[in-house]
Amino acid sequence: MRSWLRRAPSSAQEPPPARAPSTPDGGPETGDDRGGHALRAPSRLHAFNRYEIKYLVPTGDVPALRERFAARMDRDSHGGDTGYGVWSVYYDTAGLRFYWEKIEGLKFRRKLRVRHYGEASTVTDDSIVHVEIKQRVNRVTQKRRVALPYHLARDLCDRRQLIEHVPEQRPFLDEVLELLCGLDLRPVAMTGYQREAFVGRDSDLGLRVTLDHRVRGRDRDFHLGADAENRLIVPPKYSVLEIKANERVPYWLTDLAARTNLSIVRMSKYCQSVEAFGHAPRSLFHVPDDADGATAGSPVKSEV
């Protein structure tokens, strides 16, 4: 193992420059947990760029929007009619560096997370999860991730051990370890929600629209399968709508957003969780707990 993996971490150290995404050429992903769009990736190492637009939608408007999306798009085959759970553990510094980079709107920023698609209650050491670096470069969102059994993901991210890998995964794993060791990252927040996903067809190939409901989080008990309580971190009367496109958002979708008076928001689920638990002052972009959403602080069970 390289010497920088053994040195004492320093929070003052700058992260290394981002590497260009590696080209995957491995076999198909395996494992019993196939919930979620991530398993459409061509190999265990996956990278992509896209534009993302986010809206906050009153839950009362969701049925009409769902009907419009279904008329022009296909449902994600992994989610069926009810969608699937998405659970993520986010890593940050003691000073919440990644959080503040988002709040301050840095043109280049990164964050590290471990993500599970499916029921949280079913997570075992052998469940397939994704270790992911999500970064923003100007207006473009870039993701690089590797699919691993959960016990290996914990060896990598919590124990900072270089795990067994194929050669194509090494640059990505090195970058994950450089972030973890160089910035002394640790689990800071967890988020979970129920996701409905639609994918574009015909001329809209590459388009993806998601509706995230019951957005929850916690600031402790970071094992993905823990029988722990979560809090609603977005008022229950709202769902989060995200539009994700490789190059452009089609006119019919921007027109729909305009006609339904949807407003773009800069809300981050990670930042929302940090602020909801009082680890940072609530920013201008925090979704307020208004009268109708006053129950957002009440505990709910972690099952989806």
Short mmCIF file of C-alpha atoms in Angstrom, two decimals:
data_model
loop_
_atom_site.label_atom_id
_atom_site.label_comp_id
_atom_site.label_asym_id
_atom_site.label_seq_id
_atom_site.Cartn_x
_atom_site.Cartn_y
_atom_site.Cartn_z
CA MET A 1 0.00 0.00 0.00
CA ARG A 2 1.29 3.45 -0.84
CA SER A 3 2.83 5.51 1.94
CA TRP A 4 0.24 8.30 1.78
CA LEU A 5 -2.40 5.83 2.95
CA ARG A 6 -0.50 5.33 6.22
CA ARG A 7 0.31 8.90 7.15
CA ALA A 8 -1.68 10.79 9.77
CA PRO A 9 -4.52 12.71 8.11
CA SER A 10 -4.45 16.49 8.17
CA SER A 11 -7.59 18.58 7.77
CA ALA A 12 -5.50 21.45 6.45
CA GLN A 13 -4.37 19.51 3.41
CA GLU A 14 -5.91 20.36 0.04
CA PRO A 15 -7.52 17.55 -1.95
CA PRO A 16 -5.79 16.39 -5.12
CA PRO A 17 -7.03 17.62 -8.50
CA ALA A 18 -9.88 15.60 -9.93
CA ARG A 19 -8.97 12.85 -12.36
CA ALA A 20 -10.72 12.32 -15.62
CA PRO A 21 -13.30 9.54 -15.41
CA SER A 22 -11.95 6.09 -16.22
CA THR A 23 -13.48 4.09 -19.05
CA PRO A 24 -15.26 1.00 -17.74
CA ASP A 25 -14.72 -2.30 -19.51
CA GLY A 26 -15.64 -4.86 -16.89
CA GLY A 27 -18.56 -7.25 -16.75
CA PRO A 28 -22.15 -6.53 -15.66
CA GLU A 29 -22.95 -5.67 -12.08
CA THR A 30 -24.01 -8.55 -9.86
CA GLY A 31 -25.82 -9.01 -6.58
CA ASP A 32 -29.33 -9.67 -5.39
CA ASP A 33 -30.22 -6.03 -4.73
CA ARG A 34 -31.06 -4.66 -8.18
CA GLY A 35 -33.28 -1.76 -7.12
CA GLY A 36 -32.56 1.59 -8.73
CA HIS A 37 -31.22 3.06 -11.90
CA ALA A 38 -27.57 2.61 -10.92
CA LEU A 39 -27.65 -1.03 -11.91
CA ARG A 40 -28.07 -0.06 -15.55
CA ALA A 41 -24.37 0.83 -15.46
CA PRO A 42 -22.25 -1.15 -17.94
CA SER A 43 -19.68 -2.26 -15.36
CA ARG A 44 -18.60 -1.97 -11.74
CA LEU A 45 -16.92 1.34 -12.56
CA HIS A 46 -19.27 3.92 -14.02
CA ALA A 47 -18.87 7.60 -14.92
CA PHE A 48 -21.14 10.16 -16.53
CA ASN A 49 -21.72 13.89 -16.95
CA ARG A 50 -25.08 15.64 -17.02
CA TYR A 51 -27.03 18.79 -16.28
CA GLU A 52 -29.39 18.73 -13.31
CA ILE A 53 -32.33 21.01 -12.47
CA LYS A 54 -34.17 20.67 -9.17
CA TYR A 55 -37.67 21.78 -8.14
CA LEU A 56 -39.71 21.61 -4.94
CA VAL A 57 -43.22 20.31 -5.74
CA PRO A 58 -46.31 20.31 -3.49
CA THR A 59 -47.38 16.70 -3.07
CA GLY A 60 -50.85 17.62 -4.28
CA ASP A 61 -49.37 18.41 -7.70
CA VAL A 62 -47.51 15.10 -7.99
CA PRO A 63 -50.34 12.96 -9.51
CA ALA A 64 -50.83 15.34 -12.43
CA LEU A 65 -47.09 15.59 -13.04
CA ARG A 66 -46.72 11.83 -12.81
CA GLU A 67 -49.40 11.44 -15.49
CA ARG A 68 -47.65 13.91 -17.79
CA PHE A 69 -44.29 12.20 -17.36
CA ALA A 70 -45.79 8.76 -17.99
CA ALA A 71 -47.32 9.99 -21.26
CA ARG A 72 -43.94 11.05 -22.67
CA MET A 73 -41.47 8.82 -20.83
CA ASP A 74 -41.02 5.25 -19.59
CA ARG A 75 -40.94 4.27 -15.94
CA ASP A 76 -37.61 3.03 -14.68
CA SER A 77 -37.89 -0.74 -14.98
CA HIS A 78 -36.25 -1.28 -11.58
CA GLY A 79 -38.81 0.77 -9.67
CA GLY A 80 -42.17 -0.54 -10.87
CA ASP A 81 -45.19 1.57 -9.98
CA THR A 82 -44.09 2.37 -6.43
CA GLY A 83 -40.44 3.33 -6.96
CA TYR A 84 -37.52 2.31 -4.77
CA GLY A 85 -35.64 3.50 -1.73
CA VAL A 86 -32.42 5.50 -1.97
CA TRP A 87 -30.19 5.68 1.13
CA SER A 88 -26.92 7.61 1.27
CA VAL A 89 -24.19 8.18 3.87
CA TYR A 90 -22.26 11.42 3.27
CA TYR A 91 -18.67 12.02 4.34
CA ASP A 92 -17.27 15.43 5.23
CA THR A 93 -14.60 17.12 7.32
CA ALA A 94 -14.98 18.17 10.95
CA GLY A 95 -15.52 21.72 9.66
CA LEU A 96 -18.06 20.60 7.03
CA ARG A 97 -15.92 21.66 4.10
CA PHE A 98 -18.11 20.04 1.43
CA TYR A 99 -21.22 21.52 3.00
CA TRP A 100 -19.81 25.06 2.89
CA GLU A 101 -18.55 24.64 -0.66
CA LYS A 102 -22.13 23.92 -1.71
CA ILE A 103 -23.60 26.79 0.30
CA GLU A 104 -21.02 29.22 -1.09
CA GLY A 105 -21.67 28.02 -4.64
CA LEU A 106 -18.10 27.11 -5.58
CA LYS A 107 -17.86 26.37 -9.30
CA PHE A 108 -15.82 23.25 -8.57
CA ARG A 109 -16.82 21.13 -5.62
CA ARG A 110 -16.94 17.47 -4.64
CA LYS A 111 -18.59 15.19 -2.13
CA LEU A 112 -18.16 11.55 -1.21
CA ARG A 113 -21.01 9.21 -0.34
CA VAL A 114 -21.95 5.54 -0.04
CA ARG A 115 -25.34 4.81 -1.59
CA HIS A 116 -27.76 1.89 -1.39
CA TYR A 117 -30.74 1.36 -3.70
CA GLY A 118 -33.61 -0.60 -2.17
CA GLU A 119 -34.99 -1.38 1.27
CA ALA A 120 -32.75 -0.18 4.09
CA SER A 121 -33.95 -3.04 6.27
CA THR A 122 -32.49 -5.60 3.83
CA VAL A 123 -28.91 -4.30 3.86
CA THR A 124 -26.29 -6.93 4.78
CA ASP A 125 -22.51 -7.11 4.45
CA ASP A 126 -22.97 -8.62 1.00
CA SER A 127 -25.49 -6.08 -0.33
CA ILE A 128 -24.25 -4.17 -3.36
CA VAL A 129 -23.73 -0.47 -2.65
CA HIS A 130 -22.05 2.33 -4.60
CA VAL A 131 -19.09 4.38 -3.41
CA GLU A 132 -19.51 7.61 -5.33
CA ILE A 133 -17.74 10.90 -5.88
CA LYS A 134 -20.18 13.51 -7.12
CA GLN A 135 -18.67 16.74 -8.30
CA ARG A 136 -19.84 19.95 -9.89
CA VAL A 137 -17.79 21.70 -12.56
CA ASN A 138 -19.50 24.97 -13.42
CA ARG A 139 -23.02 23.86 -14.44
CA VAL A 140 -22.17 20.23 -15.18
CA THR A 141 -22.61 17.44 -12.63
CA GLN A 142 -20.12 14.59 -12.90
CA LYS A 143 -20.37 11.26 -11.12
CA ARG A 144 -17.89 8.46 -10.75
CA ARG A 145 -18.74 5.40 -8.75
CA VAL A 146 -17.87 1.81 -8.12
CA ALA A 147 -20.23 -0.99 -7.07
CA LEU A 148 -19.03 -3.04 -4.10
CA PRO A 149 -20.35 -5.39 -1.43
CA TYR A 150 -21.15 -3.27 1.61
CA HIS A 151 -18.39 -4.78 3.78
CA LEU A 152 -15.78 -3.73 1.20
CA ALA A 153 -17.26 -0.25 0.97
CA ARG A 154 -16.84 0.09 4.74
CA ASP A 155 -13.27 -1.20 4.55
CA LEU A 156 -12.55 1.48 1.97
CA CYS A 157 -14.40 4.46 3.44
CA ASP A 158 -14.43 3.82 7.19
CA ARG A 159 -11.23 1.83 7.66
CA ARG A 160 -9.37 3.58 4.79
CA GLN A 161 -8.05 0.34 3.39
CA LEU A 162 -7.24 -0.26 -0.25
CA ILE A 163 -9.52 -3.14 -1.22
CA GLU A 164 -9.20 -5.79 -3.89
CA HIS A 165 -9.95 -4.33 -7.29
CA VAL A 166 -9.54 -4.67 -11.03
CA PRO A 167 -6.93 -2.38 -12.64
CA GLU A 168 -9.54 -0.03 -14.12
CA GLN A 169 -10.82 0.80 -10.64
CA ARG A 170 -7.45 1.81 -9.16
CA PRO A 171 -7.44 5.54 -10.09
CA PHE A 172 -10.90 6.01 -8.61
CA LEU A 173 -10.08 4.09 -5.42
CA ASP A 174 -6.88 6.11 -5.02
CA GLU A 175 -8.88 9.34 -5.29
CA VAL A 176 -11.38 8.14 -2.67
CA LEU A 177 -8.54 7.30 -0.28
CA GLU A 178 -6.76 10.59 -0.95
CA LEU A 179 -9.93 12.47 -0.01
CA LEU A 180 -10.55 10.34 3.09
CA CYS A 181 -6.97 10.51 4.39
CA GLY A 182 -5.99 13.96 3.15
CA LEU A 183 -9.07 15.68 4.57
CA ASP A 184 -9.79 13.28 7.45
CA LEU A 185 -13.33 12.63 6.24
CA ARG A 186 -15.88 10.89 8.41
CA PRO A 187 -19.62 10.09 8.13
CA VAL A 188 -21.61 13.23 8.85
CA ALA A 189 -25.18 12.75 7.64
CA MET A 190 -27.50 10.19 6.13
CA THR A 191 -30.45 10.73 3.80
CA GLY A 192 -33.20 8.46 2.54
CA TYR A 193 -36.28 8.81 0.36
CA GLN A 194 -38.65 6.93 -1.91
CA ARG A 195 -37.86 7.62 -5.57
CA GLU A 196 -40.01 7.40 -8.67
CA ALA A 197 -37.98 7.56 -11.86
CA PHE A 198 -38.83 8.09 -15.52
CA VAL A 199 -36.47 7.71 -18.47
CA GLY A 200 -36.72 9.39 -21.86
CA ARG A 201 -37.54 7.57 -25.07
CA ASP A 202 -37.24 8.30 -28.79
CA SER A 203 -35.76 11.78 -29.19
CA ASP A 204 -35.43 12.17 -25.40
CA LEU A 205 -32.94 9.38 -24.83
CA GLY A 206 -30.61 10.34 -21.99
CA LEU A 207 -33.32 12.31 -20.20
CA ARG A 208 -34.17 11.25 -16.65
CA VAL A 209 -36.80 12.67 -14.30
CA THR A 210 -37.07 11.66 -10.64
CA LEU A 211 -39.62 12.39 -7.92
CA ASP A 212 -38.32 11.92 -4.38
CA HIS A 213 -40.88 11.56 -1.58
CA ARG A 214 -40.64 11.55 2.22
CA VAL A 215 -37.09 12.90 2.32
CA ARG A 216 -35.56 11.84 5.63
CA GLY A 217 -32.22 11.91 7.37
CA ARG A 218 -30.24 11.29 10.53
CA ASP A 219 -26.92 12.43 12.00
CA ARG A 220 -25.85 9.20 13.75
CA ASP A 221 -26.10 5.41 13.42
CA PHE A 222 -24.55 5.51 9.96
CA HIS A 223 -24.74 1.81 9.13
CA LEU A 224 -27.06 1.65 6.14
CA GLY A 225 -28.99 -1.26 7.64
CA ALA A 226 -29.28 0.14 11.17
CA ASP A 227 -32.69 -0.11 12.83
CA ALA A 228 -32.62 3.60 13.59
CA GLU A 229 -35.09 6.47 13.56
CA ASN A 230 -34.97 9.14 10.88
CA ARG A 231 -36.49 12.59 10.72
CA LEU A 232 -38.25 14.15 7.80
CA ILE A 233 -35.81 16.83 6.66
CA VAL A 234 -38.12 18.24 3.98
CA PRO A 235 -41.70 19.11 5.03
CA PRO A 236 -43.95 16.17 4.10
CA LYS A 237 -46.14 18.34 1.88
CA TYR A 238 -43.25 18.58 -0.62
CA SER A 239 -41.58 16.20 -3.04
CA VAL A 240 -38.30 16.92 -4.81
CA LEU A 241 -38.39 16.86 -8.61
CA GLU A 242 -35.11 16.55 -10.48
CA ILE A 243 -34.59 16.79 -14.23
CA LYS A 244 -31.34 15.27 -15.47
CA ALA A 245 -30.21 15.58 -19.07
CA ASN A 246 -27.01 14.79 -20.94
CA GLU A 247 -27.13 17.85 -23.20
CA ARG A 248 -30.42 19.74 -23.12
CA VAL A 249 -33.80 19.64 -21.44
CA PRO A 250 -36.54 19.14 -24.07
CA TYR A 251 -38.92 21.99 -24.75
CA TRP A 252 -42.01 20.09 -23.65
CA LEU A 253 -40.50 19.64 -20.18
CA THR A 254 -39.40 23.26 -19.71
CA ASP A 255 -42.83 24.34 -20.97
CA LEU A 256 -44.49 22.02 -18.45
CA ALA A 257 -42.40 23.48 -15.63
CA ALA A 258 -43.39 27.00 -16.66
CA ARG A 259 -47.09 26.24 -17.00
CA THR A 260 -47.24 24.55 -13.61
CA ASN A 261 -45.35 27.42 -11.94
CA LEU A 262 -42.47 25.26 -10.78
CA SER A 263 -39.60 27.23 -9.26
CA ILE A 264 -35.99 26.07 -9.44
CA VAL A 265 -34.39 25.53 -6.03
CA ARG A 266 -30.76 25.12 -4.95
CA MET A 267 -31.65 22.72 -2.16
CA SER A 268 -29.20 19.93 -1.40
CA LYS A 269 -30.51 16.89 0.49
CA TYR A 270 -27.15 16.58 2.22
CA CYS A 271 -27.15 20.24 3.27
CA GLN A 272 -30.79 19.95 4.29
CA SER A 273 -29.88 17.10 6.64
CA VAL A 274 -26.90 18.96 8.13
CA GLU A 275 -29.06 22.02 8.85
CA ALA A 276 -32.08 20.06 10.07
CA PHE A 277 -29.99 18.57 12.88
CA GLY A 278 -28.43 21.90 13.87
CA HIS A 279 -24.89 21.20 12.69
CA ALA A 280 -24.84 24.44 10.67
CA PRO A 281 -27.04 27.55 10.56
CA ARG A 282 -29.95 27.26 8.18
CA SER A 283 -29.02 28.80 4.86
CA LEU A 284 -31.06 30.79 2.37
CA PHE A 285 -31.62 27.53 0.51
CA HIS A 286 -33.06 25.57 3.44
CA VAL A 287 -36.64 24.41 2.93
CA PRO A 288 -38.48 26.12 5.82
CA ASP A 289 -40.58 24.18 8.32
CA ASP A 290 -43.74 26.21 7.80
CA ALA A 291 -47.02 25.60 9.61
CA ASP A 292 -48.10 22.77 7.32
CA GLY A 293 -44.66 21.17 7.54
CA ALA A 294 -44.25 21.51 11.30
CA THR A 295 -44.14 17.74 11.66
CA ALA A 296 -40.86 17.61 9.75
CA GLY A 297 -39.02 17.11 13.01
CA SER A 298 -41.04 14.10 14.10
CA PRO A 299 -39.28 10.73 14.03
CA VAL A 300 -40.29 8.09 11.50
CA LYS A 301 -39.11 4.53 11.02
CA SER A 302 -36.35 3.94 8.52
CA GLU A 303 -38.24 1.49 6.30
CA VAL A 304 -39.35 2.72 2.89
#
